JSON list of C-alpha atoms and ligand atoms in Angstrom, two decimals:
[
{"chain": "V", "resi": 1, "resn": "MET", "atom": "CA", "xyz": [0.00, 0.00, 0.00]},
{"chain": "V", "resi": 2, "resn": "ILE", "atom": "CA", "xyz": [1.24, 3.48, -0.90]},
{"chain": "V", "resi": 3, "resn": "LYS", "atom": "CA", "xyz": [2.06, 5.66, 2.09]},
{"chain": "V", "resi": 4, "resn": "PRO", "atom": "CA", "xyz": [0.04, 8.89, 2.07]},
{"chain": "V", "resi": 5, "resn": "ASN", "atom": "CA", "xyz": [2.04, 11.74, 0.56]},
{"chain": "V", "resi": 6, "resn": "ALA", "atom": "CA", "xyz": [4.96, 9.45, -0.33]},
{"chain": "V", "resi": 7, "resn": "THR", "atom": "CA", "xyz": [5.28, 11.11, -3.74]},
{"chain": "V", "resi": 8, "resn": "GLN", "atom": "CA", "xyz": [5.16, 14.62, -2.26]},
{"chain": "V", "resi": 9, "resn": "HIS", "atom": "CA", "xyz": [8.04, 13.66, 0.03]},
{"chain": "V", "resi": 10, "resn": "TYR", "atom": "CA", "xyz": [9.93, 12.31, -2.95]},
{"chain": "V", "resi": 11, "resn": "LEU", "atom": "CA", "xyz": [9.37, 15.58, -4.85]},
{"chain": "V", "resi": 12, "resn": "GLN", "atom": "CA", "xyz": [10.64, 17.55, -1.85]},
{"chain": "V", "resi": 13, "resn": "SER", "atom": "CA", "xyz": [13.75, 15.37, -1.78]},
{"chain": "V", "resi": 14, "resn": "ILE", "atom": "CA", "xyz": [14.38, 16.17, -5.46]},
{"chain": "V", "resi": 15, "resn": "LEU", "atom": "CA", "xyz": [14.28, 19.88, -4.63]},
{"chain": "V", "resi": 16, "resn": "MET", "atom": "CA", "xyz": [16.77, 19.36, -1.79]},
{"chain": "V", "resi": 17, "resn": "LYS", "atom": "CA", "xyz": [19.10, 17.54, -4.16]},
{"chain": "V", "resi": 18, "resn": "HIS", "atom": "CA", "xyz": [18.86, 19.62, -7.33]},
{"chain": "V", "resi": 19, "resn": "ARG", "atom": "CA", "xyz": [18.03, 23.23, -8.06]},
{"chain": "V", "resi": 20, "resn": "ALA", "atom": "CA", "xyz": [14.91, 21.95, -9.89]},
{"chain": "V", "resi": 21, "resn": "GLY", "atom": "CA", "xyz": [13.26, 18.70, -10.94]},
{"chain": "V", "resi": 22, "resn": "TYR", "atom": "CA", "xyz": [12.47, 17.33, -14.39]},
{"chain": "V", "resi": 23, "resn": "PHE", "atom": "CA", "xyz": [9.26, 15.56, -15.42]},
{"chain": "V", "resi": 24, "resn": "VAL", "atom": "CA", "xyz": [8.72, 13.95, -18.81]},
{"chain": "V", "resi": 25, "resn": "LEU", "atom": "CA", "xyz": [5.09, 13.90, -19.90]},
{"chain": "V", "resi": 26, "resn": "ILE", "atom": "CA", "xyz": [3.99, 10.79, -21.75]},
{"chain": "V", "resi": 27, "resn": "ASP", "atom": "CA", "xyz": [0.92, 11.08, -23.94]},
{"chain": "V", "resi": 28, "resn": "PRO", "atom": "CA", "xyz": [-0.43, 7.51, -24.15]},
{"chain": "V", "resi": 29, "resn": "ASP", "atom": "CA", "xyz": [-2.01, 8.24, -27.54]},
{"chain": "V", "resi": 30, "resn": "GLN", "atom": "CA", "xyz": [1.46, 8.72, -29.03]},
{"chain": "V", "resi": 31, "resn": "HIS", "atom": "CA", "xyz": [2.71, 5.30, -27.89]},
{"chain": "V", "resi": 32, "resn": "THR", "atom": "CA", "xyz": [2.50, 1.58, -28.09]},
{"chain": "V", "resi": 33, "resn": "VAL", "atom": "CA", "xyz": [3.05, -0.35, -24.88]},
{"chain": "V", "resi": 34, "resn": "SER", "atom": "CA", "xyz": [6.61, -1.16, -25.94]},
{"chain": "V", "resi": 35, "resn": "SER", "atom": "CA", "xyz": [7.59, 2.32, -27.17]},
{"chain": "V", "resi": 36, "resn": "CYS", "atom": "CA", "xyz": [6.34, 3.69, -23.89]},
{"chain": "V", "resi": 37, "resn": "ALA", "atom": "CA", "xyz": [8.51, 1.25, -21.93]},
{"chain": "V", "resi": 38, "resn": "ARG", "atom": "CA", "xyz": [11.55, 2.26, -23.99]},
{"chain": "V", "resi": 39, "resn": "LEU", "atom": "CA", "xyz": [10.90, 5.92, -23.22]},
{"chain": "V", "resi": 40, "resn": "GLY", "atom": "CA", "xyz": [10.55, 5.11, -19.51]},
{"chain": "V", "resi": 41, "resn": "GLU", "atom": "CA", "xyz": [13.90, 3.28, -19.51]},
{"chain": "V", "resi": 42, "resn": "LEU", "atom": "CA", "xyz": [15.60, 6.13, -21.36]},
{"chain": "V", "resi": 43, "resn": "ALA", "atom": "CA", "xyz": [14.11, 8.70, -18.98]},
{"chain": "V", "resi": 44, "resn": "GLU", "atom": "CA", "xyz": [15.40, 6.87, -15.92]},
{"chain": "V", "resi": 45, "resn": "ALA", "atom": "CA", "xyz": [18.86, 6.41, -17.45]},
{"chain": "V", "resi": 46, "resn": "SER", "atom": "CA", "xyz": [18.95, 10.12, -18.39]},
{"chain": "V", "resi": 47, "resn": "GLY", "atom": "CA", "xyz": [18.25, 11.48, -14.91]},
{"chain": "V", "resi": 48, "resn": "VAL", "atom": "CA", "xyz": [14.55, 12.36, -15.21]},
{"chain": "V", "resi": 49, "resn": "ASP", "atom": "CA", "xyz": [12.86, 12.63, -11.78]},
{"chain": "V", "resi": 50, "resn": "ALA", "atom": "CA", "xyz": [9.33, 11.39, -12.57]},
{"chain": "V", "resi": 51, "resn": "LEU", "atom": "CA", "xyz": [7.00, 10.57, -15.43]},
{"chain": "V", "resi": 52, "resn": "LEU", "atom": "CA", "xyz": [3.69, 12.34, -15.92]},
{"chain": "V", "resi": 53, "resn": "LEU", "atom": "CA", "xyz": [1.05, 10.37, -17.78]},
{"chain": "V", "resi": 54, "resn": "GLY", "atom": "CA", "xyz": [-2.10, 11.75, -19.38]},
{"chain": "V", "resi": 55, "resn": "GLY", "atom": "CA", "xyz": [-3.48, 14.45, -21.61]},
{"chain": "V", "resi": 56, "resn": "SER", "atom": "CA", "xyz": [-6.45, 16.73, -22.25]},
{"chain": "V", "resi": 57, "resn": "PHE", "atom": "CA", "xyz": [-8.05, 14.14, -24.50]},
{"chain": "V", "resi": 58, "resn": "LEU", "atom": "CA", "xyz": [-7.19, 10.45, -24.66]},
{"chain": "V", "resi": 59, "resn": "THR", "atom": "CA", "xyz": [-8.43, 7.79, -27.02]},
{"chain": "V", "resi": 60, "resn": "THR", "atom": "CA", "xyz": [-6.78, 4.88, -25.26]},
{"chain": "V", "resi": 61, "resn": "GLY", "atom": "CA", "xyz": [-6.81, 3.20, -21.83]},
{"chain": "V", "resi": 62, "resn": "LEU", "atom": "CA", "xyz": [-4.03, 3.85, -19.35]},
{"chain": "V", "resi": 63, "resn": "ASP", "atom": "CA", "xyz": [-3.69, 0.48, -17.62]},
{"chain": "V", "resi": 64, "resn": "PRO", "atom": "CA", "xyz": [-1.50, -1.36, -20.18]},
{"chain": "V", "resi": 65, "resn": "ILE", "atom": "CA", "xyz": [0.79, 1.69, -20.49]},
{"chain": "V", "resi": 66, "resn": "VAL", "atom": "CA", "xyz": [1.19, 2.03, -16.72]},
{"chain": "V", "resi": 67, "resn": "GLU", "atom": "CA", "xyz": [1.88, -1.69, -16.35]},
{"chain": "V", "resi": 68, "resn": "SER", "atom": "CA", "xyz": [4.58, -1.62, -18.99]},
{"chain": "V", "resi": 69, "resn": "LEU", "atom": "CA", "xyz": [6.15, 1.52, -17.50]},
{"chain": "V", "resi": 70, "resn": "LYS", "atom": "CA", "xyz": [6.19, -0.06, -14.04]},
{"chain": "V", "resi": 71, "resn": "LYS", "atom": "CA", "xyz": [8.15, -3.00, -15.43]},
{"chain": "V", "resi": 72, "resn": "ALA", "atom": "CA", "xyz": [10.55, -0.76, -17.36]},
{"chain": "V", "resi": 73, "resn": "THR", "atom": "CA", "xyz": [11.41, 1.87, -14.75]},
{"chain": "V", "resi": 74, "resn": "LYS", "atom": "CA", "xyz": [11.47, 2.66, -11.05]},
{"chain": "V", "resi": 75, "resn": "LEU", "atom": "CA", "xyz": [10.62, 6.30, -11.69]},
{"chain": "V", "resi": 76, "resn": "PRO", "atom": "CA", "xyz": [7.38, 7.43, -10.03]},
{"chain": "V", "resi": 77, "resn": "ILE", "atom": "CA", "xyz": [4.46, 7.45, -12.45]},
{"chain": "V", "resi": 78, "resn": "ILE", "atom": "CA", "xyz": [2.24, 10.41, -11.72]},
{"chain": "V", "resi": 79, "resn": "LEU", "atom": "CA", "xyz": [-1.12, 10.68, -13.44]},
{"chain": "V", "resi": 80, "resn": "PHE", "atom": "CA", "xyz": [-1.79, 14.03, -15.08]},
{"chain": "V", "resi": 81, "resn": "PRO", "atom": "CA", "xyz": [-5.44, 13.57, -15.95]},
{"chain": "V", "resi": 82, "resn": "GLY", "atom": "CA", "xyz": [-7.64, 15.53, -18.31]},
{"chain": "V", "resi": 83, "resn": "SER", "atom": "CA", "xyz": [-10.70, 13.99, -16.68]},
{"chain": "V", "resi": 84, "resn": "ALA", "atom": "CA", "xyz": [-11.91, 11.46, -14.12]},
{"chain": "V", "resi": 85, "resn": "LEU", "atom": "CA", "xyz": [-11.70, 8.81, -16.85]},
{"chain": "V", "resi": 86, "resn": "GLN", "atom": "CA", "xyz": [-7.90, 8.93, -16.80]},
{"chain": "V", "resi": 87, "resn": "LEU", "atom": "CA", "xyz": [-7.15, 6.86, -13.71]},
{"chain": "V", "resi": 88, "resn": "SER", "atom": "CA", "xyz": [-5.07, 3.73, -13.25]},
{"chain": "V", "resi": 89, "resn": "ARG", "atom": "CA", "xyz": [-4.55, 1.81, -10.03]},
{"chain": "V", "resi": 90, "resn": "ASN", "atom": "CA", "xyz": [-0.94, 0.92, -10.79]},
{"chain": "V", "resi": 91, "resn": "ALA", "atom": "CA", "xyz": [0.25, 4.53, -10.94]},
{"chain": "V", "resi": 92, "resn": "ASP", "atom": "CA", "xyz": [2.06, 5.93, -7.91]},
{"chain": "V", "resi": 93, "resn": "ALA", "atom": "CA", "xyz": [0.26, 9.23, -7.60]},
{"chain": "V", "resi": 94, "resn": "ILE", "atom": "CA", "xyz": [-2.08, 11.67, -9.26]},
{"chain": "V", "resi": 95, "resn": "LEU", "atom": "CA", "xyz": [-1.81, 15.42, -9.72]},
{"chain": "V", "resi": 96, "resn": "TYR", "atom": "CA", "xyz": [-5.24, 16.15, -8.27]},
{"chain": "V", "resi": 97, "resn": "LEU", "atom": "CA", "xyz": [-5.83, 19.13, -10.53]},
{"chain": "V", "resi": 98, "resn": "SER", "atom": "CA", "xyz": [-8.27, 21.96, -10.17]},
{"chain": "V", "resi": 99, "resn": "LEU", "atom": "CA", "xyz": [-8.26, 24.26, -13.19]},
{"chain": "V", "resi": 100, "resn": "ILE", "atom": "CA", "xyz": [-8.17, 27.39, -11.07]},
{"chain": "V", "resi": 101, "resn": "SER", "atom": "CA", "xyz": [-7.77, 29.81, -13.99]},
{"chain": "V", "resi": 102, "resn": "SER", "atom": "CA", "xyz": [-11.13, 28.61, -15.30]},
{"chain": "V", "resi": 103, "resn": "ARG", "atom": "CA", "xyz": [-14.60, 29.73, -14.30]},
{"chain": "V", "resi": 104, "resn": "ASN", "atom": "CA", "xyz": [-16.07, 26.44, -15.48]},
{"chain": "V", "resi": 105, "resn": "PRO", "atom": "CA", "xyz": [-17.26, 24.62, -12.34]},
{"chain": "V", "resi": 106, "resn": "HIS", "atom": "CA", "xyz": [-16.94, 21.26, -14.06]},
{"chain": "V", "resi": 107, "resn": "TYR", "atom": "CA", "xyz": [-13.13, 21.55, -14.14]},
{"chain": "V", "resi": 108, "resn": "LEU", "atom": "CA", "xyz": [-12.90, 23.40, -10.85]},
{"chain": "V", "resi": 109, "resn": "ILE", "atom": "CA", "xyz": [-14.73, 20.73, -8.80]},
{"chain": "V", "resi": 110, "resn": "GLY", "atom": "CA", "xyz": [-16.99, 18.53, -10.99]},
{"chain": "V", "resi": 111, "resn": "GLU", "atom": "CA", "xyz": [-14.40, 16.08, -12.30]},
{"chain": "V", "resi": 112, "resn": "GLN", "atom": "CA", "xyz": [-12.70, 16.02, -8.89]},
{"chain": "V", "resi": 113, "resn": "VAL", "atom": "CA", "xyz": [-15.91, 14.80, -7.22]},
{"chain": "V", "resi": 114, "resn": "ARG", "atom": "CA", "xyz": [-16.33, 12.09, -9.85]},
{"chain": "V", "resi": 115, "resn": "ALA", "atom": "CA", "xyz": [-12.75, 10.95, -9.37]},
{"chain": "V", "resi": 116, "resn": "ALA", "atom": "CA", "xyz": [-12.54, 11.07, -5.57]},
{"chain": "V", "resi": 117, "resn": "PRO", "atom": "CA", "xyz": [-14.14, 7.66, -4.75]},
{"chain": "V", "resi": 118, "resn": "LEU", "atom": "CA", "xyz": [-12.03, 5.97, -7.43]},
{"chain": "V", "resi": 119, "resn": "VAL", "atom": "CA", "xyz": [-8.81, 7.61, -6.28]},
{"chain": "V", "resi": 120, "resn": "ARG", "atom": "CA", "xyz": [-9.53, 6.35, -2.77]},
{"chain": "V", "resi": 121, "resn": "HIS", "atom": "CA", "xyz": [-10.39, 2.88, -4.01]},
{"chain": "V", "resi": 122, "resn": "MET", "atom": "CA", "xyz": [-7.19, 2.72, -6.06]},
{"chain": "V", "resi": 123, "resn": "GLU", "atom": "CA", "xyz": [-5.15, 4.06, -3.10]},
{"chain": "V", "resi": 124, "resn": "LEU", "atom": "CA", "xyz": [-3.52, 6.67, -5.34]},
{"chain": "V", "resi": 125, "resn": "ASP", "atom": "CA", "xyz": [-1.39, 9.30, -3.65]},
{"chain": "V", "resi": 126, "resn": "ALA", "atom": "CA", "xyz": [-3.32, 12.51, -4.47]},
{"chain": "V", "resi": 127, "resn": "ILE", "atom": "CA", "xyz": [-1.26, 15.71, -4.80]},
{"chain": "V", "resi": 128, "resn": "PRO", "atom": "CA", "xyz": [-3.55, 18.76, -4.71]},
{"chain": "V", "resi": 129, "resn": "THR", "atom": "CA", "xyz": [-2.47, 20.98, -7.58]},
{"chain": "V", "resi": 130, "resn": "GLY", "atom": "CA", "xyz": [-3.70, 24.39, -8.72]},
{"chain": "V", "resi": 131, "resn": "TYR", "atom": "CA", "xyz": [-3.58, 24.22, -12.51]},
{"chain": "V", "resi": 132, "resn": "MET", "atom": "CA", "xyz": [-3.37, 27.53, -14.38]},
{"chain": "V", "resi": 133, "resn": "LEU", "atom": "CA", "xyz": [-3.62, 28.03, -18.12]},
{"chain": "V", "resi": 134, "resn": "ILE", "atom": "CA", "xyz": [-1.42, 30.81, -19.44]},
{"chain": "V", "resi": 135, "resn": "GLU", "atom": "CA", "xyz": [-1.85, 32.15, -22.98]},
{"chain": "V", "resi": 136, "resn": "GLY", "atom": "CA", "xyz": [0.73, 30.40, -25.16]},
{"chain": "V", "resi": 137, "resn": "GLY", "atom": "CA", "xyz": [0.22, 32.01, -28.56]},
{"chain": "V", "resi": 138, "resn": "THR", "atom": "CA", "xyz": [-2.01, 29.27, -29.95]},
{"chain": "V", "resi": 139, "resn": "SER", "atom": "CA", "xyz": [-5.29, 27.58, -29.10]},
{"chain": "V", "resi": 140, "resn": "THR", "atom": "CA", "xyz": [-4.64, 24.46, -27.04]},
{"chain": "V", "resi": 141, "resn": "SER", "atom": "CA", "xyz": [-6.48, 21.20, -26.38]},
{"chain": "V", "resi": 142, "resn": "VAL", "atom": "CA", "xyz": [-6.81, 21.95, -22.69]},
{"chain": "V", "resi": 143, "resn": "SER", "atom": "CA", "xyz": [-8.38, 25.36, -23.36]},
{"chain": "V", "resi": 144, "resn": "PHE", "atom": "CA", "xyz": [-10.81, 23.90, -25.89]},
{"chain": "V", "resi": 145, "resn": "MET", "atom": "CA", "xyz": [-11.73, 20.81, -23.84]},
{"chain": "V", "resi": 146, "resn": "SER", "atom": "CA", "xyz": [-12.28, 22.78, -20.64]},
{"chain": "V", "resi": 147, "resn": "GLY", "atom": "CA", "xyz": [-14.02, 25.74, -22.30]},
{"chain": "V", "resi": 148, "resn": "SER", "atom": "CA", "xyz": [-11.59, 28.05, -20.47]},
{"chain": "V", "resi": 149, "resn": "ALA", "atom": "CA", "xyz": [-9.77, 31.14, -21.61]},
{"chain": "V", "resi": 150, "resn": "PRO", "atom": "CA", "xyz": [-6.11, 31.23, -20.55]},
{"chain": "V", "resi": 151, "resn": "ILE", "atom": "CA", "xyz": [-4.71, 34.06, -18.42]},
{"chain": "V", "resi": 152, "resn": "PRO", "atom": "CA", "xyz": [-3.27, 36.76, -20.72]},
{"chain": "V", "resi": 153, "resn": "ARG", "atom": "CA", "xyz": [0.54, 36.75, -20.81]},
{"chain": "V", "resi": 154, "resn": "ASP", "atom": "CA", "xyz": [0.86, 40.36, -19.69]},
{"chain": "V", "resi": 155, "resn": "LYS", "atom": "CA", "xyz": [-1.56, 40.12, -16.74]},
{"chain": "V", "resi": 156, "resn": "LEU", "atom": "CA", "xyz": [1.06, 39.32, -14.11]},
{"chain": "V", "resi": 157, "resn": "ASP", "atom": "CA", "xyz": [-1.16, 40.52, -11.26]},
{"chain": "V", "resi": 158, "resn": "ILE", "atom": "CA", "xyz": [-4.01, 38.22, -12.29]},
{"chain": "V", "resi": 159, "resn": "ALA", "atom": "CA", "xyz": [-1.57, 35.31, -12.57]},
{"chain": "V", "resi": 160, "resn": "TRP", "atom": "CA", "xyz": [0.05, 35.76, -9.17]},
{"chain": "V", "resi": 161, "resn": "ALA", "atom": "CA", "xyz": [-3.33, 36.31, -7.48]},
{"chain": "V", "resi": 162, "resn": "HIS", "atom": "CA", "xyz": [-4.48, 32.93, -8.83]},
{"chain": "V", "resi": 163, "resn": "ALA", "atom": "CA", "xyz": [-1.32, 31.21, -7.60]},
{"chain": "V", "resi": 164, "resn": "LEU", "atom": "CA", "xyz": [-1.65, 32.80, -4.18]},
{"chain": "V", "resi": 165, "resn": "ALA", "atom": "CA", "xyz": [-5.29, 31.73, -3.98]},
{"chain": "V", "resi": 166, "resn": "ALA", "atom": "CA", "xyz": [-4.18, 28.16, -4.73]},
{"chain": "V", "resi": 167, "resn": "GLN", "atom": "CA", "xyz": [-1.72, 28.30, -1.83]},
{"chain": "V", "resi": 168, "resn": "TYR", "atom": "CA", "xyz": [-4.32, 29.74, 0.54]},
{"chain": "V", "resi": 169, "resn": "MET", "atom": "CA", "xyz": [-6.75, 26.99, -0.51]},
{"chain": "V", "resi": 170, "resn": "GLY", "atom": "CA", "xyz": [-4.22, 24.37, 0.56]},
{"chain": "V", "resi": 171, "resn": "MET", "atom": "CA", "xyz": [-2.80, 23.23, -2.78]},
{"chain": "V", "resi": 172, "resn": "ALA", "atom": "CA", "xyz": [0.59, 21.51, -2.57]},
{"chain": "V", "resi": 173, "resn": "LEU", "atom": "CA", "xyz": [1.71, 22.61, -6.04]},
{"chain": "V", "resi": 174, "resn": "VAL", "atom": "CA", "xyz": [0.92, 25.19, -8.69]},
{"chain": "V", "resi": 175, "resn": "TYR", "atom": "CA", "xyz": [1.22, 24.19, -12.36]},
{"chain": "V", "resi": 176, "resn": "LEU", "atom": "CA", "xyz": [1.73, 27.03, -14.87]},
{"chain": "V", "resi": 177, "resn": "GLU", "atom": "CA", "xyz": [0.64, 25.60, -18.21]},
{"chain": "V", "resi": 178, "resn": "ALA", "atom": "CA", "xyz": [1.08, 27.23, -21.61]},
{"chain": "V", "resi": 179, "resn": "GLY", "atom": "CA", "xyz": [-0.46, 24.10, -23.20]},
{"chain": "V", "resi": 180, "resn": "SER", "atom": "CA", "xyz": [1.08, 21.21, -25.02]},
{"chain": "V", "resi": 181, "resn": "GLY", "atom": "CA", "xyz": [2.78, 22.40, -28.20]},
{"chain": "V", "resi": 182, "resn": "ALA", "atom": "CA", "xyz": [2.36, 26.06, -27.23]},
{"chain": "V", "resi": 183, "resn": "LYS", "atom": "CA", "xyz": [4.18, 28.54, -29.46]},
{"chain": "V", "resi": 184, "resn": "LEU", "atom": "CA", "xyz": [5.16, 30.65, -26.45]},
{"chain": "V", "resi": 185, "resn": "THR", "atom": "CA", "xyz": [6.26, 29.36, -23.07]},
{"chain": "V", "resi": 186, "resn": "VAL", "atom": "CA", "xyz": [5.03, 30.71, -19.73]},
{"chain": "V", "resi": 187, "resn": "PRO", "atom": "CA", "xyz": [6.76, 34.13, -19.48]},
{"chain": "V", "resi": 188, "resn": "SER", "atom": "CA", "xyz": [9.83, 34.07, -17.22]},
{"chain": "V", "resi": 189, "resn": "GLU", "atom": "CA", "xyz": [8.75, 37.36, -15.67]},
{"chain": "V", "resi": 190, "resn": "MET", "atom": "CA", "xyz": [5.44, 35.76, -14.64]},
{"chain": "V", "resi": 191, "resn": "ILE", "atom": "CA", "xyz": [7.27, 32.78, -13.08]},
{"chain": "V", "resi": 192, "resn": "SER", "atom": "CA", "xyz": [9.53, 35.17, -11.11]},
{"chain": "V", "resi": 193, "resn": "GLU", "atom": "CA", "xyz": [6.64, 37.27, -9.81]},
{"chain": "V", "resi": 194, "resn": "ILE", "atom": "CA", "xyz": [4.77, 34.17, -8.68]},
{"chain": "V", "resi": 195, "resn": "LYS", "atom": "CA", "xyz": [7.83, 32.61, -7.04]},
{"chain": "V", "resi": 196, "resn": "ASP", "atom": "CA", "xyz": [8.52, 35.84, -5.16]},
{"chain": "V", "resi": 197, "resn": "ILE", "atom": "CA", "xyz": [5.30, 35.47, -3.20]},
{"chain": "V", "resi": 198, "resn": "LEU", "atom": "CA", "xyz": [4.64, 31.73, -3.17]},
{"chain": "V", "resi": 199, "resn": "GLU", "atom": "CA", "xyz": [5.88, 29.15, -0.67]},
{"chain": "V", "resi": 200, "resn": "ILE", "atom": "CA", "xyz": [4.70, 26.05, -2.54]},
{"chain": "V", "resi": 201, "resn": "PRO", "atom": "CA", "xyz": [6.61, 24.62, -5.53]},
{"chain": "V", "resi": 202, "resn": "VAL", "atom": "CA", "xyz": [5.77, 25.70, -9.07]},
{"chain": "V", "resi": 203, "resn": "ILE", "atom": "CA", "xyz": [5.67, 23.39, -12.09]},
{"chain": "V", "resi": 204, "resn": "VAL", "atom": "CA", "xyz": [6.14, 25.00, -15.52]},
{"chain": "V", "resi": 205, "resn": "GLY", "atom": "CA", "xyz": [5.29, 23.35, -18.84]},
{"chain": "V", "resi": 206, "resn": "GLY", "atom": "CA", "xyz": [4.07, 23.89, -22.36]},
{"chain": "V", "resi": 207, "resn": "GLY", "atom": "CA", "xyz": [6.15, 24.70, -25.43]},
{"chain": "V", "resi": 208, "resn": "ILE", "atom": "CA", "xyz": [9.57, 24.16, -23.81]},
{"chain": "V", "resi": 209, "resn": "ARG", "atom": "CA", "xyz": [11.64, 22.94, -26.76]},
{"chain": "V", "resi": 210, "resn": "THR", "atom": "CA", "xyz": [15.27, 23.47, -25.82]},
{"chain": "V", "resi": 211, "resn": "PRO", "atom": "CA", "xyz": [17.40, 22.78, -22.74]},
{"chain": "V", "resi": 212, "resn": "SER", "atom": "CA", "xyz": [18.42, 26.46, -22.64]},
{"chain": "V", "resi": 213, "resn": "ILE", "atom": "CA", "xyz": [14.78, 27.57, -22.43]},
{"chain": "V", "resi": 214, "resn": "ALA", "atom": "CA", "xyz": [14.24, 25.02, -19.65]},
{"chain": "V", "resi": 215, "resn": "ALA", "atom": "CA", "xyz": [17.27, 26.46, -17.80]},
{"chain": "V", "resi": 216, "resn": "GLU", "atom": "CA", "xyz": [15.89, 29.99, -18.27]},
{"chain": "V", "resi": 217, "resn": "LYS", "atom": "CA", "xyz": [12.60, 28.93, -16.62]},
{"chain": "V", "resi": 218, "resn": "VAL", "atom": "CA", "xyz": [14.53, 27.39, -13.71]},
{"chain": "V", "resi": 219, "resn": "GLU", "atom": "CA", "xyz": [16.52, 30.62, -13.35]},
{"chain": "V", "resi": 220, "resn": "ALA", "atom": "CA", "xyz": [13.22, 32.48, -13.22]},
{"chain": "V", "resi": 221, "resn": "GLY", "atom": "CA", "xyz": [12.11, 30.26, -10.33]},
{"chain": "V", "resi": 222, "resn": "ALA", "atom": "CA", "xyz": [10.44, 27.14, -11.74]},
{"chain": "V", "resi": 223, "resn": "ASP", "atom": "CA", "xyz": [10.80, 24.20, -9.32]},
{"chain": "V", "resi": 224, "resn": "PHE", "atom": "CA", "xyz": [9.81, 21.53, -11.82]},
{"chain": "V", "resi": 225, "resn": "ILE", "atom": "CA", "xyz": [9.94, 21.59, -15.62]},
{"chain": "V", "resi": 226, "resn": "VAL", "atom": "CA", "xyz": [7.72, 19.45, -17.83]},
{"chain": "V", "resi": 227, "resn": "THR", "atom": "CA", "xyz": [8.50, 18.56, -21.42]},
{"chain": "V", "resi": 228, "resn": "GLY", "atom": "CA", "xyz": [6.15, 16.50, -23.56]},
{"chain": "V", "resi": 229, "resn": "SER", "atom": "CA", "xyz": [6.03, 17.05, -27.33]},
{"chain": "V", "resi": 230, "resn": "ILE", "atom": "CA", "xyz": [9.74, 17.69, -27.88]},
{"chain": "V", "resi": 231, "resn": "ILE", "atom": "CA", "xyz": [10.69, 14.39, -26.24]},
{"chain": "V", "resi": 232, "resn": "GLU", "atom": "CA", "xyz": [8.07, 12.51, -28.28]},
{"chain": "V", "resi": 233, "resn": "SER", "atom": "CA", "xyz": [9.75, 13.82, -31.44]},
{"chain": "V", "resi": 234, "resn": "ASN", "atom": "CA", "xyz": [13.35, 13.86, -30.20]},
{"chain": "V", "resi": 235, "resn": "PRO", "atom": "CA", "xyz": [13.96, 11.52, -27.25]},
{"chain": "V", "resi": 236, "resn": "SER", "atom": "CA", "xyz": [17.73, 11.93, -27.53]},
{"chain": "V", "resi": 237, "resn": "LEU", "atom": "CA", "xyz": [17.34, 15.40, -25.97]},
{"chain": "V", "resi": 238, "resn": "ILE", "atom": "CA", "xyz": [16.27, 14.02, -22.59]},
{"chain": "V", "resi": 239, "resn": "GLU", "atom": "CA", "xyz": [19.71, 13.95, -21.05]},
{"chain": "V", "resi": 240, "resn": "ALA", "atom": "CA", "xyz": [20.52, 17.51, -22.15]},
{"chain": "V", "resi": 241, "resn": "PHE", "atom": "CA", "xyz": [17.23, 18.70, -20.62]},
{"chain": "V", "resi": 242, "resn": "SER", "atom": "CA", "xyz": [17.97, 16.82, -17.44]},
{"chain": "V", "resi": 243, "resn": "ASP", "atom": "CA", "xyz": [21.45, 18.38, -17.14]},
{"chain": "V", "resi": 244, "resn": "ALA", "atom": "CA", "xyz": [20.17, 21.88, -17.91]},
{"chain": "V", "resi": 245, "resn": "ILE", "atom": "CA", "xyz": [17.38, 21.65, -15.35]},
{"chain": "V", "resi": 246, "resn": "HIS", "atom": "CA", "xyz": [19.43, 20.05, -12.56]},
{"chain": "Y", "resi": 301, "resn": "LIG", "atom": "C1", "xyz": [1.57, 19.98, -21.45]},
{"chain": "Y", "resi": 301, "resn": "LIG", "atom": "O1", "xyz": [3.06, 21.14, -20.04]},
{"chain": "Y", "resi": 301, "resn": "LIG", "atom": "C2", "xyz": [2.92, 20.00, -20.83]},
{"chain": "Y", "resi": 301, "resn": "LIG", "atom": "O2", "xyz": [0.61, 19.72, -20.51]},
{"chain": "Y", "resi": 301, "resn": "LIG", "atom": "C3", "xyz": [4.02, 19.81, -21.82]},
{"chain": "Y", "resi": 301, "resn": "LIG", "atom": "O3", "xyz": [3.87, 20.62, -22.97]},
{"chain": "Y", "resi": 301, "resn": "LIG", "atom": "O4", "xyz": [4.08, 19.07, -24.91]},
{"chain": "Y", "resi": 301, "resn": "LIG", "atom": "O5", "xyz": [4.57, 21.50, -25.17]},
{"chain": "Y", "resi": 301, "resn": "LIG", "atom": "O6", "xyz": [6.13, 20.04, -23.88]},
{"chain": "Y", "resi": 301, "resn": "LIG", "atom": "P1", "xyz": [4.72, 20.28, -24.29]}
]
């Protein structure tokens, strides 16, 4: 049985060890069971700290992918669900997301209520996470699927007020999301402003395509960096990302 908060403790230990942590996001729709296992092995060998699994919209089940990843790697597998349908009992933890930049109650609390009994039944380690969409220069799946407008890039005050609200509401993490495949990453100035006032760790993802951009986001204050699309297309970059982030 998973100890409560075991994954949060692990994430804290990463932050004690490195200046920031590195998550690789796996989109199950882009993989076969075996290609996913190969990516998991490569990620572990390249110094990645954890795997995120999920997406805004999935056309496949998670269980076979999680099982194959568990055999291939010891890295924690953290669900990053677009809905209450994206659960799997063999994962280690779940980012228990509330889309706090939205005003759509379904993604603020509706999906969370649907998922809660199942998360308990599956004994998943739930990590309460305030999830914020930031305008990334293109329309994204998460914005479309959730019917939510992202926070404008230049509205730093609106962004940091959301992050602070997440902290006051008891979230363990804040995730600043430009959206998968975003043209523009979360602005470094926005990350810095948020980190100046926040005590909880900040995850930054969406559109990060080079190790130097990842390092720039860490310099700005990101505690964890997520890359998805670039690693799907160019897995050989994992180690360079890992080095740049750590
Ligand atoms: C999306 O933040 C992640 O949820 C990763 O985005 O696919 O653009 O790396 P990319």
